[in-house]
PDB file of C-alpha atoms in Angstrom:
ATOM      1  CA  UNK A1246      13.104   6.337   4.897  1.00 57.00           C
ATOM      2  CA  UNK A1247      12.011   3.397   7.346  1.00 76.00           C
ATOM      3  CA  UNK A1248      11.365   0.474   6.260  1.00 82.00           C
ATOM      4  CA  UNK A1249       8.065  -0.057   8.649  1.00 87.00           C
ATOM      5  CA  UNK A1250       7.187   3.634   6.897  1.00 92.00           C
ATOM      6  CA  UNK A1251       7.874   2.008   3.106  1.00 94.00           C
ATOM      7  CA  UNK A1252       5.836  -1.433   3.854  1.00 95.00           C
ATOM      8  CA  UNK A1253       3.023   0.902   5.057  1.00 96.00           C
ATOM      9  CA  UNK A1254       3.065   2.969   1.758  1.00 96.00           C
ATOM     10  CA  UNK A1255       3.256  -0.644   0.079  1.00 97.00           C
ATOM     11  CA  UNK A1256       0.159  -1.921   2.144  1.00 97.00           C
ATOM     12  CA  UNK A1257      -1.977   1.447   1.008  1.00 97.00           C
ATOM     13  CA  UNK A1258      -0.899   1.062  -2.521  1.00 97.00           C
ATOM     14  CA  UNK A1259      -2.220  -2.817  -2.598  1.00 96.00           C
ATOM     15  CA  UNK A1260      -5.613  -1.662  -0.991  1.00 96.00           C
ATOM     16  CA  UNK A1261      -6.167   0.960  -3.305  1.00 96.00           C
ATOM     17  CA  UNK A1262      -5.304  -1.484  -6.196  1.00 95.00           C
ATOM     18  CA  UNK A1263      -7.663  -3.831  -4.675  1.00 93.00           C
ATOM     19  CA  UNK A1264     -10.274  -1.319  -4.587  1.00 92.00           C
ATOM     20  CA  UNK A1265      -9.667  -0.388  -7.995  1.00 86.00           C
ATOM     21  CA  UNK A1266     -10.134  -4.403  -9.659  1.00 80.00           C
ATOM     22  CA  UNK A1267     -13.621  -4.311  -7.629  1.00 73.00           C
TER      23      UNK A1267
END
């Protein structure tokens, strides 16, 4: 896996967790 690839996934992950706590 790339790494650019994997800190994308992370970035999604912490908007949808953001989204969530609203």
């Amino acid at each position: 896996m790339d790494r650019s690839m994997n800190q994308e996934i992370k970035e999604e992950e912490i908007k949808k967790r953001a989204r969530a706590d609203e």
